[in-house]
Short mmCIF file of C-alpha atoms and ligand atoms in Angstrom, two decimals:
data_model
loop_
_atom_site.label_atom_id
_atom_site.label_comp_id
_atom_site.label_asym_id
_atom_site.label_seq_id
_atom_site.Cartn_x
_atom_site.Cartn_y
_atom_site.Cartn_z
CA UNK Q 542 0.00 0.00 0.00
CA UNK Q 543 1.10 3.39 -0.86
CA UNK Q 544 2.44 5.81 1.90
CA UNK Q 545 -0.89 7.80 1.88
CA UNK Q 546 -3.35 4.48 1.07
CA UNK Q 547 -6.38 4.05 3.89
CA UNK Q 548 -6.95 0.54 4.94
CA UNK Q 549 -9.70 0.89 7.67
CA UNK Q 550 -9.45 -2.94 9.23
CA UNK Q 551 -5.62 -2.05 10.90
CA UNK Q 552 -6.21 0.60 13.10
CA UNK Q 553 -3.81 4.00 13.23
CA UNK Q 554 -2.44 6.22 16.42
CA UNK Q 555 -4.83 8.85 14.70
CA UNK Q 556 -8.10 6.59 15.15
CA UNK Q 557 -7.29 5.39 18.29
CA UNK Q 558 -6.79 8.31 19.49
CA UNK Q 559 -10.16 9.79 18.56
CA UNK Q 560 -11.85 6.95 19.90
CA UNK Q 561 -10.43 7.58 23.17
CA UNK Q 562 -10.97 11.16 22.87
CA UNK Q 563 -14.72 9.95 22.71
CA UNK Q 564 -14.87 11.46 18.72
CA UNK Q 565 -16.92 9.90 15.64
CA UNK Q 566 -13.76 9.51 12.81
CA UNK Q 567 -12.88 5.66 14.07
CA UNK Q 568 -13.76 2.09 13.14
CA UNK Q 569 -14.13 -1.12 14.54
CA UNK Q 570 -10.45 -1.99 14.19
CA UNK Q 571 -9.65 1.13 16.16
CA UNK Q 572 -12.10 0.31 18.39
CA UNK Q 573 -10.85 -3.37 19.08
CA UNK Q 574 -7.47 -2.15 19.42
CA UNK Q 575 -8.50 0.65 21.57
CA UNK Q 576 -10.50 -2.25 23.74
CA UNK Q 577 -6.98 -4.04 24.31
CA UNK Q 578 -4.97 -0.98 25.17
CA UNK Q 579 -7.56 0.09 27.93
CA UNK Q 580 -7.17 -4.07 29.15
CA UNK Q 581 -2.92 -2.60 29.66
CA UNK Q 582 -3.43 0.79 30.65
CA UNK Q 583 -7.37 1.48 31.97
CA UNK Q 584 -6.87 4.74 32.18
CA UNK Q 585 -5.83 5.85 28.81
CA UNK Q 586 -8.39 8.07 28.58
CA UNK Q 587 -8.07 10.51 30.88
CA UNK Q 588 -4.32 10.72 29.76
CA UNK Q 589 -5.79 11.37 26.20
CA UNK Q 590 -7.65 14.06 27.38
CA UNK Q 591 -4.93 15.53 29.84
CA UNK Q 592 -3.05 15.61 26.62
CA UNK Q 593 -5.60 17.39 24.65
CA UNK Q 594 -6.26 19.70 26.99
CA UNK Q 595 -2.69 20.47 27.43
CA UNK Q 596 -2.61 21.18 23.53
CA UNK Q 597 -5.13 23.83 24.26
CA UNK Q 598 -3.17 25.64 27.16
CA UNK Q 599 0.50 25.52 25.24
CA UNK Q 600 -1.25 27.11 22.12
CA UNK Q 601 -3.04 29.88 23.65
CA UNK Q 602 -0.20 30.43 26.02
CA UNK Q 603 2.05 30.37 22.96
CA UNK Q 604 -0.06 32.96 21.34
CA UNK Q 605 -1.49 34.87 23.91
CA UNK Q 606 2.13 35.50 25.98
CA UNK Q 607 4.56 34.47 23.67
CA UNK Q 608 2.97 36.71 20.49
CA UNK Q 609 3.26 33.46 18.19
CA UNK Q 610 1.43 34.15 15.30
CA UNK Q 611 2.81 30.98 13.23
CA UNK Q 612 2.04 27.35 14.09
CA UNK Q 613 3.68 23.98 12.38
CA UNK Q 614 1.73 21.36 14.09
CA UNK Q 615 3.70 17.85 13.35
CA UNK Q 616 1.10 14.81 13.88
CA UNK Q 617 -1.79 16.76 14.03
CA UNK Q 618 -5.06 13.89 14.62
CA UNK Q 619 -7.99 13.83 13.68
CA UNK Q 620 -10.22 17.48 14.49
CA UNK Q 621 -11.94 17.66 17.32
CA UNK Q 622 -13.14 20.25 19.84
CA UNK Q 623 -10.70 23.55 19.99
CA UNK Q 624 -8.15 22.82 17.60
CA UNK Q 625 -4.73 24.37 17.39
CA UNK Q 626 -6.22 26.90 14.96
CA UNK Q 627 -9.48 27.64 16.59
CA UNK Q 628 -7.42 27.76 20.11
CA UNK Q 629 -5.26 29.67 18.01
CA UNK Q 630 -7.54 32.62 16.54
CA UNK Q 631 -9.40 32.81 19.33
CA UNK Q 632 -6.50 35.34 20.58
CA UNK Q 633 -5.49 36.58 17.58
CA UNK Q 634 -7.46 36.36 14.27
CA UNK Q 635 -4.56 36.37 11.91
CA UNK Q 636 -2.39 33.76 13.21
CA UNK Q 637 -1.77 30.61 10.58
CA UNK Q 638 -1.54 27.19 11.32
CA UNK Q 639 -0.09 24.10 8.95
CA UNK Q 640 -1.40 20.89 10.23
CA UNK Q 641 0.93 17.67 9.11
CA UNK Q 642 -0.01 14.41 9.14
CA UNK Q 643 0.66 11.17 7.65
CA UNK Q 644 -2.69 9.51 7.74
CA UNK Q 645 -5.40 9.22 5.39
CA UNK Q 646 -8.39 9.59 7.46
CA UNK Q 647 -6.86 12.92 9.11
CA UNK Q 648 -5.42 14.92 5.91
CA UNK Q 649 -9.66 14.11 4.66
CA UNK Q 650 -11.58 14.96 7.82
CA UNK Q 651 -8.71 17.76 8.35
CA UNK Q 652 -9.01 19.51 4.89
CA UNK Q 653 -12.94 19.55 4.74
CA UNK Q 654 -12.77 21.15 8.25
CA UNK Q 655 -10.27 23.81 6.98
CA UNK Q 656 -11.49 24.59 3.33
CA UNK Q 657 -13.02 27.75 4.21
CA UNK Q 658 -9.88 28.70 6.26
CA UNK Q 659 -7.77 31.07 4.45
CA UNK Q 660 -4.98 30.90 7.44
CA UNK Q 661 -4.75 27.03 7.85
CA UNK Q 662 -3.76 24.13 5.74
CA UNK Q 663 -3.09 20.50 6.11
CA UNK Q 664 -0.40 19.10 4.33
CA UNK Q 665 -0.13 15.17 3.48
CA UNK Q 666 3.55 14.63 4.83
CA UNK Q 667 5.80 12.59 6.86
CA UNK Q 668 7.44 13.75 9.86
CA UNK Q 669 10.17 11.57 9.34
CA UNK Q 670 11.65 13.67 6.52
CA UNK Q 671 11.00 17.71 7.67
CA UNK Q 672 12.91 18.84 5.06
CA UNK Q 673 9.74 17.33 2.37
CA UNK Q 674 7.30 19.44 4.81
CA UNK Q 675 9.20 22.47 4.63
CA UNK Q 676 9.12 22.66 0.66
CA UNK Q 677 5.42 22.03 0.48
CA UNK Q 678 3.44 24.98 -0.94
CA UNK Q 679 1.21 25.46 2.21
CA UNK Q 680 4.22 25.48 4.27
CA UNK Q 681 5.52 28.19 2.30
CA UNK Q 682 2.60 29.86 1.73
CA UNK Q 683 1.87 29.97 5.90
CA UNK Q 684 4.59 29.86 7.91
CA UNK Q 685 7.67 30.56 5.95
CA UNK Q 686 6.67 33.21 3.80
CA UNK Q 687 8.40 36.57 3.44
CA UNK Q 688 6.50 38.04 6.25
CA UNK Q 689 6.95 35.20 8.57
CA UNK Q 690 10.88 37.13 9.32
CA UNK Q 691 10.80 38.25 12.51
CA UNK Q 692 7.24 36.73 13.73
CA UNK Q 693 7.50 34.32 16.42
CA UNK Q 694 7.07 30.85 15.09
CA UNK Q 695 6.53 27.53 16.71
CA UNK Q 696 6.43 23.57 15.95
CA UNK Q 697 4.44 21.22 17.95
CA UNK Q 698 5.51 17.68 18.35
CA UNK Q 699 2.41 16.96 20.63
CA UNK Q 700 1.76 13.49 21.30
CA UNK Q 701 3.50 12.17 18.60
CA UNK Q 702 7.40 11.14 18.66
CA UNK Q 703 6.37 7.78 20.10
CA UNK Q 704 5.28 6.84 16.95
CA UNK Q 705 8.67 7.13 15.49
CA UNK Q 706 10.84 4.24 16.16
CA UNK Q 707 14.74 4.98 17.01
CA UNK Q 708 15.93 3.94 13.81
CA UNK Q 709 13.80 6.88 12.61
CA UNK Q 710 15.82 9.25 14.93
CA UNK Q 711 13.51 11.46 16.91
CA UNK Q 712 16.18 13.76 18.12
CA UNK Q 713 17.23 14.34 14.31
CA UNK Q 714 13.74 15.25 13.42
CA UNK Q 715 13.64 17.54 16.22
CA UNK Q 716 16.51 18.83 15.35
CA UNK Q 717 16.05 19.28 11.75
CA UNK Q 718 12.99 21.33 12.40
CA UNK Q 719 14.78 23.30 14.75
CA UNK Q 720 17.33 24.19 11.73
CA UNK Q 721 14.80 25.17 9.72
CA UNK Q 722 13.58 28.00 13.18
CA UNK Q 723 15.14 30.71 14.32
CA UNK Q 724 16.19 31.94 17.80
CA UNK Q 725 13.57 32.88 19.70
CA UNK Q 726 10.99 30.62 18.40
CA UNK Q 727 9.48 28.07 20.07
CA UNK Q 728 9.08 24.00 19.74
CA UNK Q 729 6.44 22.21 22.23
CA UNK Q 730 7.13 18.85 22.73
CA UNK Q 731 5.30 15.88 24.51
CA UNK Q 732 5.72 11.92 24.44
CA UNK Q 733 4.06 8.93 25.89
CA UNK Q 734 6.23 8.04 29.11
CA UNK Q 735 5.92 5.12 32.12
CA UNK Q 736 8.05 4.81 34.92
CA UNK Q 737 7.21 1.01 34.67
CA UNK Q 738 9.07 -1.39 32.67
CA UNK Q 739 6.91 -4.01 31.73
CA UNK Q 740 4.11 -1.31 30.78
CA UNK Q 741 6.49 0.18 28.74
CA UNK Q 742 7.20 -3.23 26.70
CA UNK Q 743 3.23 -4.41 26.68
CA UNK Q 744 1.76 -1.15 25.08
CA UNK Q 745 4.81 -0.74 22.46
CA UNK Q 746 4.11 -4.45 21.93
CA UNK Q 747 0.42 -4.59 21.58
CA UNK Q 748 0.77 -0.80 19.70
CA UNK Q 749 3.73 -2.23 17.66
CA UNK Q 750 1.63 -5.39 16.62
CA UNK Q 751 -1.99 -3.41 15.91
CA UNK Q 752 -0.88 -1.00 13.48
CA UNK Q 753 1.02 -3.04 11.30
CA UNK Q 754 4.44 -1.99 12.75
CA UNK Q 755 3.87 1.94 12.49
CA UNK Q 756 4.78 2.84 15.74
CA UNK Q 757 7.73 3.75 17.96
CA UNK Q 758 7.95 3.00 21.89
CA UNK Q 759 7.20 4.40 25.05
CA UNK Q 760 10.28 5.81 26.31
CA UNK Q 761 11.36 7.13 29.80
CA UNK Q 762 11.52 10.61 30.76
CA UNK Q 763 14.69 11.29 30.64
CA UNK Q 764 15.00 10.09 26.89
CA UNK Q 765 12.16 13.23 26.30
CA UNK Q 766 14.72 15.20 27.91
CA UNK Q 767 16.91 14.52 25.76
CA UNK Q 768 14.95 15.65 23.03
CA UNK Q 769 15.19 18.95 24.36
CA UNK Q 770 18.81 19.45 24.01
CA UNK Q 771 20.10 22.65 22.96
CA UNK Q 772 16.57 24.40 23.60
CA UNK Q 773 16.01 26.63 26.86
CA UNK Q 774 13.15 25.13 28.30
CA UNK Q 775 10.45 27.66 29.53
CA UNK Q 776 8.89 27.45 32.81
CA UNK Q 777 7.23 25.15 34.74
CA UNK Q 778 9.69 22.82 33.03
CA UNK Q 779 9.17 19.63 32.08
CA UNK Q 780 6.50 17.77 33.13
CA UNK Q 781 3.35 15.42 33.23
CA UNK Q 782 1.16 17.57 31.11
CA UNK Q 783 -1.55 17.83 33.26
CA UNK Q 784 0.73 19.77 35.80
CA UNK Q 785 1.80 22.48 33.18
CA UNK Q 786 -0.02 25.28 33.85
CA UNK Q 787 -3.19 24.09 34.79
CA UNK Q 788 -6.58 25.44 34.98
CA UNK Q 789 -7.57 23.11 37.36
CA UNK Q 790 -9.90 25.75 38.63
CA UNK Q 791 -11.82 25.11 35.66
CA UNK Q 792 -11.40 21.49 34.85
CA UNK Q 793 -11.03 18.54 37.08
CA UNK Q 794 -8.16 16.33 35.54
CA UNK Q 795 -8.03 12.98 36.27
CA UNK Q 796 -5.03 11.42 35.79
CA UNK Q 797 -3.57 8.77 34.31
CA UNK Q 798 -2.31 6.16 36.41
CA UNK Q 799 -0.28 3.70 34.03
CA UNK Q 800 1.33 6.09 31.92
CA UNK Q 801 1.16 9.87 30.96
CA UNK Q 802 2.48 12.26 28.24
CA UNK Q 803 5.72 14.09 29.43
CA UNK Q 804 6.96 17.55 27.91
CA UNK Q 805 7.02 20.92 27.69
CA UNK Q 806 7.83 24.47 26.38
CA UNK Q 807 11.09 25.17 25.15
CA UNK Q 808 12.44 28.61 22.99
CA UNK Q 809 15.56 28.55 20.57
CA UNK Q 810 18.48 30.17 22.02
CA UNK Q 811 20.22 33.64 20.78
CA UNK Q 812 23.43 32.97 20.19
CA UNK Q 813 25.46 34.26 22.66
CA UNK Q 814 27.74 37.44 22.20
CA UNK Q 815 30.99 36.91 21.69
CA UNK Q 816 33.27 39.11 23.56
CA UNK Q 817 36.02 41.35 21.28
C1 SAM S 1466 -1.81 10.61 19.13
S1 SAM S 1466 -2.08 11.54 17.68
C2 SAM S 1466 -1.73 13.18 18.32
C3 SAM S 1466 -2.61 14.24 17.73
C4 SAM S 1466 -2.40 15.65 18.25
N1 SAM S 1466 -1.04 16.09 18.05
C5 SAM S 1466 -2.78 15.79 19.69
O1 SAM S 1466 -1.89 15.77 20.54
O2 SAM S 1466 -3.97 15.91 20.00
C6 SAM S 1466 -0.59 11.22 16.72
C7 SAM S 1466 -0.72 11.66 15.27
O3 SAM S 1466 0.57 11.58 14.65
C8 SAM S 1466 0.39 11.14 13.32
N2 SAM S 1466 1.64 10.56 12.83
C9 SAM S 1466 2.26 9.44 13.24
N3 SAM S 1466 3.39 9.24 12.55
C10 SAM S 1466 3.50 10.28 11.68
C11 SAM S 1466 4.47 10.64 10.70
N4 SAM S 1466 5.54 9.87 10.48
N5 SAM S 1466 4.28 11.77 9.99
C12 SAM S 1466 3.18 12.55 10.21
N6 SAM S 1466 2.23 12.26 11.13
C13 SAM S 1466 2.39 11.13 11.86
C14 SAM S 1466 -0.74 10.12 13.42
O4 SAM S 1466 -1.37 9.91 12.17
C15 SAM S 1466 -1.64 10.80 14.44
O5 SAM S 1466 -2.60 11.61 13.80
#
């Protein structure tokens, strides 16, 4: 099957992941699948929803405090309520977002969502080679265009480097993004973590074995960490995304107990000045 061919009886990351986010774009397979994971992790859930609702705090924190007027959103799922670009415009009307994603169901349900959209697109690409994104039309058209010099800029990994497996280099990825930045701007990252072994070997197994081999692993926290080398990481730090700047106030999180998503905030560096 070609790269960007649908076959709806192996589920994806993307289906599952609405499923468990409680939306309508999923299928039986997802659904199986989705009934196995919850049999390893029961409350897989409520992490999907910490996650999503940490999506929606980063963004408007990113455009709200941070000015960002230019999203790249790597991995971007299936729509659902208050996406990056509704989050997004909510605080400031102009800003653009490219959505990226590698799976058939999304780049559909994505595109008819975003037709009428003049400052979104959603580009049919592959992560693993950020160099094909950043020479697609939309991507020039939206967030590297002439203007774009000197507006803050950021890439979201959210929720989505544990689908690439190590021989796929997630740290290169990161870091060939990050090339393509410049100081100041801003990269959010979060992964699927557990503290527990044999959790982390079932649910890369089971995950590994559903979608016909297209995922990565869960890792440990301080392999996310070490995606965030060479970035200043903004505050709180890096964390279980339900404890980064919550609204708690306004939502009652439950957390996950079996695993979480880990990440953060981080900002390009200035170079620093060199003394005469
Ligand atoms: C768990 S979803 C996360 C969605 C969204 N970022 C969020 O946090 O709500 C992971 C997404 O990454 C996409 N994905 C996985 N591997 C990819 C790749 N190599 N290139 C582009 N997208 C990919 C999947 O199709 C899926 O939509």
């Amino acid at each position: 099957m070609g790269q960007f061919q649908v076959d709806l009886s192996v589920p994806s990351a993307a289906r599952m992941y609405d499923w468990l986010l409680d939306g309508t774009f999923n299928y039986e397979a997802d659904r199986a699948a989705c009934q196995e994971l919850l049999k390893r992790a029961p409350t897989t859930k409520a992490l999907a929803r910490n996650n999503r609702w940490f999506l929606e705090r980063v963004v408007h924190t990113l455009a709200d405090k941070y000015g960002v007027r230019r999203f790249l959103d790597f991995g971007s799922g299936l729509p659902t309520q208050n996406n990056v670009h509704q989050v997004a415009q909510s605080v400031a009307p102009d800003a653009r977002v490219v959505y990226v994603d590698n799976d058939p169901v999304v780049l559909g349900h994505g595109r008819s969502l975003l037709d009428a959209n003049a400052n979104t697109a959603m580009v049919a690409g592959d992560m693993r080679d950020p160099n094909s994104v950043f020479i697609t039309p939309e991507v020039r058209r939206l967030f590297t265009d002439v203007h774009s010099v000197g507006t803050p800029k950021a890439a979201l990994f959210i929720s989505v480097l544990h689908c690439i497996k190590d021989v796929d280099d997630p740290a290169g990825i990161v870091h060939q993004v990050i090339s393509r930045l410049s100081p100041g701007d801003y990269v959010v990252i979060c992964h699927l973590v557990s503290d527990d072994r044999n959790l982390r070997e079932s649910v890369t197994d089971l995950m590994r074995r559903e979608t016909h081999d297209k995922w990565g692993r869960v890792r440990e926290q301080h392999e996310v960490e070490a995606l965030f080398e060479g970035l200043q990481v903004l505050s709180p730090g890096l964390v279980d995304v339900t404890d980064w700047r919550p609204d708690s106030e306004l939502r009652q999180h439950q957390r996950s107990i079996e695993w979480y998503d880990y990440g953060g905030l981080a900002q390009i560096p200035f170079p620093k000045a060199v003394s005469p």
